[in-house]
Short mmCIF file of C-alpha atoms and ligand atoms in Angstrom, two decimals:
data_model
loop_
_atom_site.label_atom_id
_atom_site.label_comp_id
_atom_site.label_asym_id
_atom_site.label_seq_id
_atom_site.Cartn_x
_atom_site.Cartn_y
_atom_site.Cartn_z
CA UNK A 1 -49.83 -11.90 -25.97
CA UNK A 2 -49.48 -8.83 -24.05
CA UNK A 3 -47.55 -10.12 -21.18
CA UNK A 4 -44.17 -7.84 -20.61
CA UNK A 5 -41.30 -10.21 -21.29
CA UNK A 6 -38.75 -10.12 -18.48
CA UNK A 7 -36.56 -8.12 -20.71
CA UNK A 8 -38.59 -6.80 -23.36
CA UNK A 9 -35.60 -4.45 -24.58
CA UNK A 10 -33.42 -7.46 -25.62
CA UNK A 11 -36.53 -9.12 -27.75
CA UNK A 12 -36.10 -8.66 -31.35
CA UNK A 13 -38.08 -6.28 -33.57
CA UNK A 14 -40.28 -8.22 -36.33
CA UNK A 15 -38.49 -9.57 -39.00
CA UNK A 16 -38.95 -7.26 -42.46
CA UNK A 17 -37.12 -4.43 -44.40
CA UNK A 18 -37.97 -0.62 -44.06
CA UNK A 19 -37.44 0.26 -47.95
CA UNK A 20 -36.19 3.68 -49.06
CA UNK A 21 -35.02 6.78 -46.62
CA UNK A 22 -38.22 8.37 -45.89
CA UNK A 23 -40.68 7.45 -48.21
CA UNK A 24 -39.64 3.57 -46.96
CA UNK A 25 -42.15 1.40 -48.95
CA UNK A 26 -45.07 3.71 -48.88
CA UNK A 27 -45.67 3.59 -52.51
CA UNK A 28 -45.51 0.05 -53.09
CA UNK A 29 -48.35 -0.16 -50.06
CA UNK A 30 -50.35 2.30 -51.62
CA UNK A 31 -50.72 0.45 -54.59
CA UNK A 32 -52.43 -2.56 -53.17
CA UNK A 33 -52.15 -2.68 -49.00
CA UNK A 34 -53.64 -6.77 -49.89
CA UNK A 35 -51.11 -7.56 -52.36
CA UNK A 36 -48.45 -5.91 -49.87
CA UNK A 37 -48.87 -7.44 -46.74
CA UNK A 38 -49.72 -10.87 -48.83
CA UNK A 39 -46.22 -11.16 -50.23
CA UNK A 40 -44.32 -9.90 -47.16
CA UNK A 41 -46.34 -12.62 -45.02
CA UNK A 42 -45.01 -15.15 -47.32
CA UNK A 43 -41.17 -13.52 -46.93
CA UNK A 44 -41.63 -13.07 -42.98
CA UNK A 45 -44.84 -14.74 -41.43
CA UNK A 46 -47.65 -12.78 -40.08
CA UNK A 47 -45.79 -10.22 -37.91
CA UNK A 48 -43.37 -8.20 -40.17
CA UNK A 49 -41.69 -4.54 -39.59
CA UNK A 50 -42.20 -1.79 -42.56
CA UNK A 51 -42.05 1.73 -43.01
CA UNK A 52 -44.98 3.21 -44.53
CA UNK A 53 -46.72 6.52 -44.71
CA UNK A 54 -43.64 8.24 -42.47
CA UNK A 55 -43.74 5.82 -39.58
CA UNK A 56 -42.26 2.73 -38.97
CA UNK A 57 -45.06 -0.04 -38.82
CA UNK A 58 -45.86 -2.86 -37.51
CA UNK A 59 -47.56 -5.52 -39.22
CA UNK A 60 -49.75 -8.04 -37.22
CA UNK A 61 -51.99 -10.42 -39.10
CA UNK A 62 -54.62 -13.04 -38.69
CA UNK A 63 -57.88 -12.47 -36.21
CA UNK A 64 -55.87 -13.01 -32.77
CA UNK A 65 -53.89 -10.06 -33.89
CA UNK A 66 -56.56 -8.14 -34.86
CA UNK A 67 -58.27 -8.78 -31.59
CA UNK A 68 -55.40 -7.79 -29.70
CA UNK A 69 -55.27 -4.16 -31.42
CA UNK A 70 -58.97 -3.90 -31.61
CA UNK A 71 -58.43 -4.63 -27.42
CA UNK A 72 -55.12 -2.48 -27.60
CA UNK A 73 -57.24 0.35 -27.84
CA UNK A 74 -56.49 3.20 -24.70
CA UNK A 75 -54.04 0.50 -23.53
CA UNK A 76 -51.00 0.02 -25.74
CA UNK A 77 -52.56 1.69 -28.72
CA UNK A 78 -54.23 5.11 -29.98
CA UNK A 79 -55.82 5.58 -33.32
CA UNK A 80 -53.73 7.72 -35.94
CA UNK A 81 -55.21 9.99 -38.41
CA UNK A 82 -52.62 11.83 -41.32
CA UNK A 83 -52.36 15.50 -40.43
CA UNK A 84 -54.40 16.41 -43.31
CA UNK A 85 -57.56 14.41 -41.64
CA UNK A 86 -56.87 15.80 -38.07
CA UNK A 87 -57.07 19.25 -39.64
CA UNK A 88 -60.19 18.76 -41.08
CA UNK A 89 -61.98 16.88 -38.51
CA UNK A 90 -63.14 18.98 -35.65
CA UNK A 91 -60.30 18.15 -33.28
CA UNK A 92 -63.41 17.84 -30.13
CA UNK A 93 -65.01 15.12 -32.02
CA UNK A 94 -65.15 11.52 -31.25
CA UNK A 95 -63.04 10.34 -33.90
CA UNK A 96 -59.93 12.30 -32.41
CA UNK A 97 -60.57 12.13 -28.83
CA UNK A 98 -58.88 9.61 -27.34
CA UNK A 99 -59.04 7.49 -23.82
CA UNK A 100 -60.97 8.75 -21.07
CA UNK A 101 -62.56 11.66 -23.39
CA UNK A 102 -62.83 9.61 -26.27
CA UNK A 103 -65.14 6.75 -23.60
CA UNK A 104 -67.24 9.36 -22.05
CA UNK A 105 -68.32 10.75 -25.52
CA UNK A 106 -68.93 7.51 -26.69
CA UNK A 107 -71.05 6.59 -23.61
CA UNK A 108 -73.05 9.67 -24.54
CA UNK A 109 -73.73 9.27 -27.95
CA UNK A 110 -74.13 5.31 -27.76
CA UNK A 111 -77.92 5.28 -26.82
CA UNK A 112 -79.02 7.66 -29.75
CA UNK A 113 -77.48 4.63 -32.73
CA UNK A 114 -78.65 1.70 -30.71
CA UNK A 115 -80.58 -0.77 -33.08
CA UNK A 116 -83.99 0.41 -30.99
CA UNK A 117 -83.20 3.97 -31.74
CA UNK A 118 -83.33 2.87 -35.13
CA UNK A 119 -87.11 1.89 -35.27
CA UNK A 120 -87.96 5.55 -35.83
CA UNK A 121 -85.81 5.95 -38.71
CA UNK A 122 -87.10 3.20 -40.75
CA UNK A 123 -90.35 5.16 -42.36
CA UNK A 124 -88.20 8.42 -43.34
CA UNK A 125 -85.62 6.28 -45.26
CA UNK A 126 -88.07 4.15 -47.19
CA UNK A 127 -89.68 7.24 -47.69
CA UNK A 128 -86.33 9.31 -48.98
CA UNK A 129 -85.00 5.67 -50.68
CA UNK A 130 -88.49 5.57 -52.78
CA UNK A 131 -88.49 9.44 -53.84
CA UNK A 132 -84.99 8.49 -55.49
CA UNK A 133 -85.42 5.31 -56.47
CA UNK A 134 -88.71 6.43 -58.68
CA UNK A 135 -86.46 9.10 -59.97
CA UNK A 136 -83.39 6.65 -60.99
CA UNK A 137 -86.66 4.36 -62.81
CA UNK A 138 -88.10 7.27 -64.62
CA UNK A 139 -84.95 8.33 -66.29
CA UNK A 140 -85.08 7.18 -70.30
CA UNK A 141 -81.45 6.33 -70.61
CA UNK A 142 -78.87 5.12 -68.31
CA UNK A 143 -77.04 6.57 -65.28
CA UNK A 144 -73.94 6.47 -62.87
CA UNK A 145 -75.42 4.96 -59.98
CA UNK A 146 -72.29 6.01 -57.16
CA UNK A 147 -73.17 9.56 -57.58
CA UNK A 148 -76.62 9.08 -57.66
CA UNK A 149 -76.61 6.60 -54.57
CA UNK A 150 -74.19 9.75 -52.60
CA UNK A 151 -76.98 12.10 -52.93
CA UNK A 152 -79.46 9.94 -51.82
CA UNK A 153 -77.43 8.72 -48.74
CA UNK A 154 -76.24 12.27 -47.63
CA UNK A 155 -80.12 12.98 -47.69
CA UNK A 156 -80.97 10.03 -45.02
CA UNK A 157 -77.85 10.96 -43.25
CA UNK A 158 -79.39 14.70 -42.50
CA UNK A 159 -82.68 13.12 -42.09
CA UNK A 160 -81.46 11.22 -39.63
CA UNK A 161 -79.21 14.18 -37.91
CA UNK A 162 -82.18 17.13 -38.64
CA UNK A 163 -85.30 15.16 -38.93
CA UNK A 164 -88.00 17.32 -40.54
CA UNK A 165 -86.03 20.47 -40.67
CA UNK A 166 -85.51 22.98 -43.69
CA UNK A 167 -81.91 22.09 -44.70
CA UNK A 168 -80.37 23.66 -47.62
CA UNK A 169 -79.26 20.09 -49.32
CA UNK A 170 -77.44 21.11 -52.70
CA UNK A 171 -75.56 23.84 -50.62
CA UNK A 172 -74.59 21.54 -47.96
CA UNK A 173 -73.70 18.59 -50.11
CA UNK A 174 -71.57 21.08 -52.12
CA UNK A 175 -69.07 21.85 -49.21
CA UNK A 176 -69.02 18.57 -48.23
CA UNK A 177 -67.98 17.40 -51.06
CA UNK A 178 -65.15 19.64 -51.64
CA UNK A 179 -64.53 18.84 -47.65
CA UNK A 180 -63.83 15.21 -48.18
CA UNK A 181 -61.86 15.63 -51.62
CA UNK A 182 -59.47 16.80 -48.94
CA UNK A 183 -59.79 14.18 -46.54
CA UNK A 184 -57.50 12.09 -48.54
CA UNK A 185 -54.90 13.82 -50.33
CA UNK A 186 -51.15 12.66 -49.54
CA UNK A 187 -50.54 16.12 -48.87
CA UNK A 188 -51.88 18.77 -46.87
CA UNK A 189 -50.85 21.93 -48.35
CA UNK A 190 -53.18 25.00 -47.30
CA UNK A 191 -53.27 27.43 -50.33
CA UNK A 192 -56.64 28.48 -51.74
CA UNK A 193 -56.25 26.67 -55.42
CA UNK A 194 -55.16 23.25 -53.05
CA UNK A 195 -57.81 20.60 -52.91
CA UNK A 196 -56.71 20.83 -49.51
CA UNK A 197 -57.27 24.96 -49.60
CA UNK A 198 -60.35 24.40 -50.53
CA UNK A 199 -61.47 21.71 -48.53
CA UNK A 200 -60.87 23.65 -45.46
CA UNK A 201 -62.41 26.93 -46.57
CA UNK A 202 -65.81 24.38 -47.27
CA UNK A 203 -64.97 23.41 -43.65
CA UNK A 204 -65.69 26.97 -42.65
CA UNK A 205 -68.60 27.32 -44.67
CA UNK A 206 -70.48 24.33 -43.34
CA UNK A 207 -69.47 24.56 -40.05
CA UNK A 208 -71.16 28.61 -40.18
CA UNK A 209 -74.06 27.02 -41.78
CA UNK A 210 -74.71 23.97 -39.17
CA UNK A 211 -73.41 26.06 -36.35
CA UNK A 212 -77.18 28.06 -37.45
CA UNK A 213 -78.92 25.45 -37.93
CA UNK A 214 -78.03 23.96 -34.25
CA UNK A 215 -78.42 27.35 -32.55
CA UNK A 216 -82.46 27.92 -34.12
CA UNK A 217 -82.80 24.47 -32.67
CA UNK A 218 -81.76 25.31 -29.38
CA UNK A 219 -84.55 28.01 -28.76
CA UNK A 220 -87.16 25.38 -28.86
CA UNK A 221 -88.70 24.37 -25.95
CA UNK A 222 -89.41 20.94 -27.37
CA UNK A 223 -86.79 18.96 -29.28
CA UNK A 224 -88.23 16.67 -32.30
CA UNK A 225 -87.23 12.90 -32.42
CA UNK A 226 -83.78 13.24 -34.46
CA UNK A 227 -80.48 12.57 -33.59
CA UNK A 228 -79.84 16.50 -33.41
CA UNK A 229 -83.45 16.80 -30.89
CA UNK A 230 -81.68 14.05 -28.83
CA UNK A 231 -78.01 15.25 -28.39
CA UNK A 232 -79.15 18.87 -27.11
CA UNK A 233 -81.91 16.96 -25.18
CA UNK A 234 -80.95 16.88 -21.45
CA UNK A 235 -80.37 14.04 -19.68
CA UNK A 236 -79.84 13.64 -15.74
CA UNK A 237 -76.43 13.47 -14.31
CA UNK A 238 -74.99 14.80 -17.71
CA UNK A 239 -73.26 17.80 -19.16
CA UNK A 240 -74.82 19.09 -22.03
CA UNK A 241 -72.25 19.02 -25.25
CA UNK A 242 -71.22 22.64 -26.09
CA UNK A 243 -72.33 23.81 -29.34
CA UNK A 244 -68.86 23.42 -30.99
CA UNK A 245 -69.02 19.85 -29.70
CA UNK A 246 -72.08 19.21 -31.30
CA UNK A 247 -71.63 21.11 -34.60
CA UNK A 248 -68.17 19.24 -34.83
CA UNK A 249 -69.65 15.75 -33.96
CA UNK A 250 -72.85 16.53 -36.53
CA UNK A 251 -69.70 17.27 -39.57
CA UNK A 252 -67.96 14.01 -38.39
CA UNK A 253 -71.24 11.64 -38.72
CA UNK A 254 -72.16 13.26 -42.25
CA UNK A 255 -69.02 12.04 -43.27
CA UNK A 256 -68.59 8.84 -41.44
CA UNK A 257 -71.94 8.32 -42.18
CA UNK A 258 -71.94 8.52 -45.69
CA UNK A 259 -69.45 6.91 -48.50
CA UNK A 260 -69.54 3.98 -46.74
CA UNK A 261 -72.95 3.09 -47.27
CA UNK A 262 -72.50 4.34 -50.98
CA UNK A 263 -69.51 1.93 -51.63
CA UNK A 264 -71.44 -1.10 -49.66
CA UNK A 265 -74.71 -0.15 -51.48
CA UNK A 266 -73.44 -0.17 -54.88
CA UNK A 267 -70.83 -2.75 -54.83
CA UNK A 268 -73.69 -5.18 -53.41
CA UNK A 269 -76.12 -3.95 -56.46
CA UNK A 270 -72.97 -4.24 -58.53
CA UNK A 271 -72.14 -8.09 -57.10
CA UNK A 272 -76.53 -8.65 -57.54
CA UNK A 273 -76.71 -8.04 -61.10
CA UNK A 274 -73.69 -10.21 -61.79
CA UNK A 275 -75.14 -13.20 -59.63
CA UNK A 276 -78.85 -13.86 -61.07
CA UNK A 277 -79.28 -16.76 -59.43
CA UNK A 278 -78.47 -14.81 -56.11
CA UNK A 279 -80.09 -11.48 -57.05
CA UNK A 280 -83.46 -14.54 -57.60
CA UNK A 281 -82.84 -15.72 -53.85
CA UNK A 282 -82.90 -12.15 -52.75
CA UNK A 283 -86.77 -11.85 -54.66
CA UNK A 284 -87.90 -14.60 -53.10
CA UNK A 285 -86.97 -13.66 -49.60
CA UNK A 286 -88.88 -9.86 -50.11
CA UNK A 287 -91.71 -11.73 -52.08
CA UNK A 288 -93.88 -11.46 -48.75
CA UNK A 289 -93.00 -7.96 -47.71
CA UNK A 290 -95.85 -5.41 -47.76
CA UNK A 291 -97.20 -2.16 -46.17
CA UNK A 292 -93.99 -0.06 -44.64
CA UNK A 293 -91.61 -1.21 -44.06
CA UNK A 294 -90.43 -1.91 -39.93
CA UNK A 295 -87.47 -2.78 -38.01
CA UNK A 296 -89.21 -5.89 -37.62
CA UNK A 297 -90.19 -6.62 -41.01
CA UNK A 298 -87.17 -6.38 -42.08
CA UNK A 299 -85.69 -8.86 -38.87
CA UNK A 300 -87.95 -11.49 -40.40
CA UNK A 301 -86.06 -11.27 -43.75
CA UNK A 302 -82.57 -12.30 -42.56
CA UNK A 303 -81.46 -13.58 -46.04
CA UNK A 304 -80.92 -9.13 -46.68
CA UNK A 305 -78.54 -9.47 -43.63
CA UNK A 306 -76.56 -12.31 -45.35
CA UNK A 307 -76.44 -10.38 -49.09
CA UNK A 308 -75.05 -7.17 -47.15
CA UNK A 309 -72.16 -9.22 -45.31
CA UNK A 310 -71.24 -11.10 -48.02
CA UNK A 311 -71.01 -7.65 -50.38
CA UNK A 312 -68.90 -6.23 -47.29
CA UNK A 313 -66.64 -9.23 -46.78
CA UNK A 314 -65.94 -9.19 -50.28
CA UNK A 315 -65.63 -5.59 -50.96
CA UNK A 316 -65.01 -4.10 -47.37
CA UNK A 317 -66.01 -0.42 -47.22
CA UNK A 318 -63.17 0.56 -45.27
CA UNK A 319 -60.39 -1.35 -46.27
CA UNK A 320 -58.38 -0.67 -43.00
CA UNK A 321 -57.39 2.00 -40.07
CA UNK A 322 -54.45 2.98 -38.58
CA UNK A 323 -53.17 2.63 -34.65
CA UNK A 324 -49.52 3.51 -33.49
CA UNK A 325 -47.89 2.20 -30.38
CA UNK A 326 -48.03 4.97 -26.80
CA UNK A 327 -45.50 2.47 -25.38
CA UNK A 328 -43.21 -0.09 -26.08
CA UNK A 329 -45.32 -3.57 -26.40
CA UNK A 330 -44.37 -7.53 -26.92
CA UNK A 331 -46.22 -9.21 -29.62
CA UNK A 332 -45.78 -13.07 -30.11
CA UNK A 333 -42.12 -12.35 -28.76
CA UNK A 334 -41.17 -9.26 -31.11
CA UNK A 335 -40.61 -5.70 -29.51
CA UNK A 336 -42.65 -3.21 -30.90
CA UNK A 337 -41.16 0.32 -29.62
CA UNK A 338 -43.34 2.94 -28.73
CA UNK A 339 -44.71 5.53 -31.73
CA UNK A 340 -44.84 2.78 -34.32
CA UNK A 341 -47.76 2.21 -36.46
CA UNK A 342 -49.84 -0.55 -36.52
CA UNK A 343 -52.44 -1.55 -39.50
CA UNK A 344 -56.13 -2.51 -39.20
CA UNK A 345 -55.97 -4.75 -41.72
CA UNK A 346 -59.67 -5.66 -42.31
CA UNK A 347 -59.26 -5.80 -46.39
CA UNK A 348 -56.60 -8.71 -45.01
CA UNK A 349 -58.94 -10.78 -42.54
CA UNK A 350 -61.57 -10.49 -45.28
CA UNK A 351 -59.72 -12.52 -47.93
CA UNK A 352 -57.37 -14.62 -45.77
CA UNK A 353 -57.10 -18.56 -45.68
CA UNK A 354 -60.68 -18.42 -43.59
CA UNK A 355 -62.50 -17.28 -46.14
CA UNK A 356 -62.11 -20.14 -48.78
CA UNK A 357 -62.29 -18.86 -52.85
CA UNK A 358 -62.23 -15.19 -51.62
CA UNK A 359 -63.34 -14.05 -54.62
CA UNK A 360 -66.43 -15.46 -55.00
CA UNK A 361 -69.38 -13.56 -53.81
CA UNK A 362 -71.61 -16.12 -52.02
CA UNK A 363 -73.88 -15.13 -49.49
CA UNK A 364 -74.13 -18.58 -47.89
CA UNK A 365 -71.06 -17.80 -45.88
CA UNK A 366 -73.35 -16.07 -43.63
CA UNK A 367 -75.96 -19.00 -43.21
CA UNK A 368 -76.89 -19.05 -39.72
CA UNK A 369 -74.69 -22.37 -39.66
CA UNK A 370 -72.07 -20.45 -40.97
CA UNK A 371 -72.09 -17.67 -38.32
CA UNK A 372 -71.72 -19.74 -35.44
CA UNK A 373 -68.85 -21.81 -36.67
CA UNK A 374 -66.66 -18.40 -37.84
CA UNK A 375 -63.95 -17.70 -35.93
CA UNK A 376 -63.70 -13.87 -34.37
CA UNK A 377 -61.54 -11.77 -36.06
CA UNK A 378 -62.46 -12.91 -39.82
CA UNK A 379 -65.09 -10.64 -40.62
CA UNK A 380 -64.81 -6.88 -39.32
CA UNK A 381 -66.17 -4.53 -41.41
CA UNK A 382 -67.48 -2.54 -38.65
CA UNK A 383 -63.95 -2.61 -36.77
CA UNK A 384 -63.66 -3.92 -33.27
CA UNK A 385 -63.53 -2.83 -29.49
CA UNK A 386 -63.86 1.06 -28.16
CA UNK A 387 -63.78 2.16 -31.35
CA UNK A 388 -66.07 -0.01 -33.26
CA UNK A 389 -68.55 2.01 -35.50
CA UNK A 390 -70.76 4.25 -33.59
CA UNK A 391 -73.35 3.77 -36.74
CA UNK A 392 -73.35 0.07 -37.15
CA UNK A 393 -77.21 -0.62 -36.64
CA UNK A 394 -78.05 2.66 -38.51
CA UNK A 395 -75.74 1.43 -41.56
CA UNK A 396 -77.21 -1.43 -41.42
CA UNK A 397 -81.01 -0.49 -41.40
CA UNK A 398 -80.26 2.46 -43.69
CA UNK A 399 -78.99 -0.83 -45.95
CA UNK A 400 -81.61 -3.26 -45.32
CA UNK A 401 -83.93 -0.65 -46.14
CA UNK A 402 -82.92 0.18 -49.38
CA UNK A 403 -82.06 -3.59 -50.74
CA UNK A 404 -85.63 -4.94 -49.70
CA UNK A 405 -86.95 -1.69 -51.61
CA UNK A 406 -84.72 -2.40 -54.82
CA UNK A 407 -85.17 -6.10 -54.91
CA UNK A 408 -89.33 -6.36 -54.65
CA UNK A 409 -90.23 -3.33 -56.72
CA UNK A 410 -87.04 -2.69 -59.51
CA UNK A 411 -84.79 -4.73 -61.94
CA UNK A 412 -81.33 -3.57 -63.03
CA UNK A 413 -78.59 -4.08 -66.10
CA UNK A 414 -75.14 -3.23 -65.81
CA UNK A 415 -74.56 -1.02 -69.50
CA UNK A 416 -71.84 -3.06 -71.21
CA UNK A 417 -68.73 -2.20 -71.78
CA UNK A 418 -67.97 0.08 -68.88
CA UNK A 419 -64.83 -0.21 -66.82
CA UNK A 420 -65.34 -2.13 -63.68
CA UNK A 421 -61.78 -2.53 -62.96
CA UNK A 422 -61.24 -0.78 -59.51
CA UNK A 423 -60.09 1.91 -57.42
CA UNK A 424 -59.54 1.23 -53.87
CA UNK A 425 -58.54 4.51 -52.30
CA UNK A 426 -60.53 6.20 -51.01
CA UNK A 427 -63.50 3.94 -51.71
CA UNK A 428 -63.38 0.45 -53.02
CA UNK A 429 -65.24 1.12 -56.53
CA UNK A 430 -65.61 0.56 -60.32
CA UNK A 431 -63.67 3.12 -62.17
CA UNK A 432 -67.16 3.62 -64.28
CA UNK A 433 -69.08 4.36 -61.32
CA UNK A 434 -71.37 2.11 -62.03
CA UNK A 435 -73.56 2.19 -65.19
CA UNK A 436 -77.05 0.91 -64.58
CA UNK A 437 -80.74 1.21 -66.13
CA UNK A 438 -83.03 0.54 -63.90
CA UNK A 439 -86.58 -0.14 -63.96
CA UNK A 440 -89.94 -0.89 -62.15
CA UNK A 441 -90.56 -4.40 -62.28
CA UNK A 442 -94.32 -4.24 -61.03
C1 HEM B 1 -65.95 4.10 -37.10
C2 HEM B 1 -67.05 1.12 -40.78
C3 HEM B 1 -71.28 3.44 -41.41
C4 HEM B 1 -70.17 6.43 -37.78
C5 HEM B 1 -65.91 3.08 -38.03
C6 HEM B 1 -64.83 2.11 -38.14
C7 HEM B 1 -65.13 1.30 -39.18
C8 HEM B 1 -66.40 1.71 -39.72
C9 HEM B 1 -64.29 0.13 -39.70
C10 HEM B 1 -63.62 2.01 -37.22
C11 HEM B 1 -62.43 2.78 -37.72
C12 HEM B 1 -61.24 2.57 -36.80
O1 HEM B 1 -61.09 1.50 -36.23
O2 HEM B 1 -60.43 3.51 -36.67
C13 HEM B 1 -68.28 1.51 -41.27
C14 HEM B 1 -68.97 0.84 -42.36
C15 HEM B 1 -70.16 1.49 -42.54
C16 HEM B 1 -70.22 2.57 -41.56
C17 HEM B 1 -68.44 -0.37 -43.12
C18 HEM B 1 -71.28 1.25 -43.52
C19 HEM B 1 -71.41 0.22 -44.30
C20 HEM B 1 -71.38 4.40 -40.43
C21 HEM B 1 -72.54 5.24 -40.21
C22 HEM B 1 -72.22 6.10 -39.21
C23 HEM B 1 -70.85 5.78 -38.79
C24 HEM B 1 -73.84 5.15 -40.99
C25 HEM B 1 -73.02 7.20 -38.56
C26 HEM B 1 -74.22 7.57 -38.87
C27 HEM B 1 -68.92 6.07 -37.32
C28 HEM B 1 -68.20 6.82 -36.29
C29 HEM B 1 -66.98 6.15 -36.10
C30 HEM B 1 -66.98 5.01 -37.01
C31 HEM B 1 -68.69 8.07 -35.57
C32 HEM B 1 -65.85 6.53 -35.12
C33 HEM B 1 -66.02 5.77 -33.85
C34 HEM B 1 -64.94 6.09 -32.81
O3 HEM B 1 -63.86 6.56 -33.16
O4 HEM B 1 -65.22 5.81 -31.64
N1 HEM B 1 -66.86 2.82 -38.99
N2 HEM B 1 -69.06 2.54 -40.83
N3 HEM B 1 -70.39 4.75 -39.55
N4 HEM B 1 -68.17 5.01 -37.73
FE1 HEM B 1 -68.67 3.72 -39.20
#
């Protein structure tokens, strides 16, 4: 579609409206970005013009437009963060590098997430996932699972970064948290009784704090088998990463690394003890599992790979990104100037006309039958082409992991009467967070 019209000036922009001066129709898409783009397809088609979030946008939907941004990428397209984000991000890490930069670092980090990487991961979160599972089983009352499940998965996530190390977790995951209260305020004002104030002075805290964790680690001769023992490892041909690099990339995984497995974790436990007859399937397919668990243990259960992409079709982790135009492009015979935005819309592909009854949660979707007949560009919750998620196959372990563990050895009730109407920013969840009792079931 990208093929530069002979005149791509005279082409006309997408059909739409751009809504109030300045604010344009920001607030309306904050309110529900589905519901949005839903009733201006139905005005328009599938490419429409807005202006949201201080930009004018373009809107592209359907999977051949999402292929051609995911492909767009370094091309025709850069990704856009808000200000607030870029501030608080290390501005050296992958997430804001872009092109050339943003390759090479990718290219170095690549090898240390591929799914063999992941084999030695496996035993120290089953072992993490059982220490706080026990603990969730032994309580004599009830609990809120999403802020339980966040301190378990910020503890796998430094496992996996620090390996065996002595890391001060209630300290770290204090900052952080404060850190990423800031991540998505509309507005980044830097005063110290701001969220956003505050979430850069954690910034500085934890950055001190790794930046000493990273520099003991580099007087050993002999680097462990983490991700941390493997990034200041040297490799032939290669510059080593700079400190700041590293420290900056380590802050960026902890938090890409993180709330997304919490929101697919407990929206799938959420979705399980709502569908009995499903949560029974899942049983069954653990029933044979024993000893500890392996990378290829869990391979020969695939029915946990089809629970996990039906919870994340249905409830989609991150419910979209942002890209903006470095030149002026053609799309389907519209002009779309340079310096416009352009929506991800994965929350879109997830519950469009491919996906029949949206709303139902049924893991068969992801038979094997299923999987070779779906058309690319329908189910993305990992995003698509240079920047597709670095952690895929450790999300995806980390998950595995966990499910097998919770469906052979525990049973769970939702309490009644909570609220599980939604939130969707930042994190698709239940405004309760999740009430659950959970037990040992042998
Ligand atoms: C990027 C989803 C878990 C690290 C992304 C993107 C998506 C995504 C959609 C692309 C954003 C864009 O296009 O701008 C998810 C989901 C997860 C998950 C659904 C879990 C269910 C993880 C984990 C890690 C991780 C566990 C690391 C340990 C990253 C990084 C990027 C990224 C570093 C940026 C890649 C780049 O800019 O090149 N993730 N993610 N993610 N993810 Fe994940």
């Amino acid at each position: 579609a990208d093929t530069p019209s002979p005149a791509p000036e005279n082409l006309p922009l997408p059909p739409g409206r751009t809504g109030l001066p300045l604010l344009g129709e920001t607030l309306d898409f904050l309110r529900s970005s589905r519901d949005f783009a839903e009733r201006r397809r139905r005005q328009y088609g599938p490419v429409f013009r807005s202006h949201v979030l201080g930009a004018p946008a373009a809107f592209l939907l359907g999977p051949d437009a999402l292929q051609w941004i995911f492909a767009g990428e370094g091309k025709y397209l850069k990704n856009r963060w808000t200000s607030g984000v870029r501030q608080l991000l290390g501005a050296n890490s992958l997430a804001l590098l872009e092109g050339e930069e943003h390759l090479e670092r990718r290219r170095l980090l690549a090898p240390h997430f591929s799914y063999a990487t992941m084999r030695g991961f496996v035993p120290a979160i089953e072992s993490l996932a059982t220490r706080h599972f026990e603990r969730w089983a032994a309580l004599p009352g009830d609990f809120t699972l999403w802020p339980a499940m966040r301190e378990l998965a910020f503890e796998i996530a430094l496992s996996l970064i620090f390996g065996q190390d002595r890391v001060d977790v209630p300290f770290l995951m204090r900052h952080f948290q404060a850190w990423t209260a800031g991540l998505f305020v509309p507005l980044a004002v830097n005063l110290p009784w701001t969220t956003f104030g505050r979430a850069l002075a954690a910034k500085k805290a934890m950055i001190t704090y790794l930046d000493e964790l990273v520099a003991e680690r580099q007087k050993r001769t002999e680097q462990p088998p983490d991700l941390l023992g493997s990034l200041l490892r040297h490799r032939e041909g290669e510059e080593p990463l700079s400190r700041e690099a590293i420290v900056e990339e380590l802050q960026l995984l902890l938090f890409a690394g993180h709330d997304t497995t919490v929101t697919a974790t407990c929206n799938l436990m959420l979705q399980l003890a709502q569908h009995p007859d499903v949560l029974q399937k899942g049983r069954e397919a653990v029933a044979g599992m024993e000893g500890p668990l392996t990378l290829d243990g869990l391979r020969a259960m695939p029915y946990l790979v089809q629970l996990i992409h039906e919870g994340m079709r249905l409830i989609p982790p991150i419910g979209g990104a942002f890209r903006v135009t470095t030149r002026d492009v053609v799309y389907n015979g519209y002009r779309i100037p340079k310096g416009w935005m352009v929506p991800v819309t994965i929350r879109m592909a997830h519950s469009s006309e491919h996906w029949p009854a949206w709303e139902r949660f049924d893991p068969e979707r992801f038979s094997s039958e299923s999987n070779e007949q779906r058309k690319p560009g329908t189910f993305v919750p990992f995003g698509g082409g240079p920047r597709i998620c670095l952690g895929q196959h450790f999300a995806m372990v980390e998950m595995s992991v966990m499910l097998a563990l919770l469906l052979k050895h525990y049973t769970w009730e939702l309490v009644p009467g909570q609220d599980l109407s939604y939130i969707l920013v930042p994190f698709a969840r239940p405004r309760s967070g999740i009430q659950l009792r959970l037990r040992r079931r042998d």
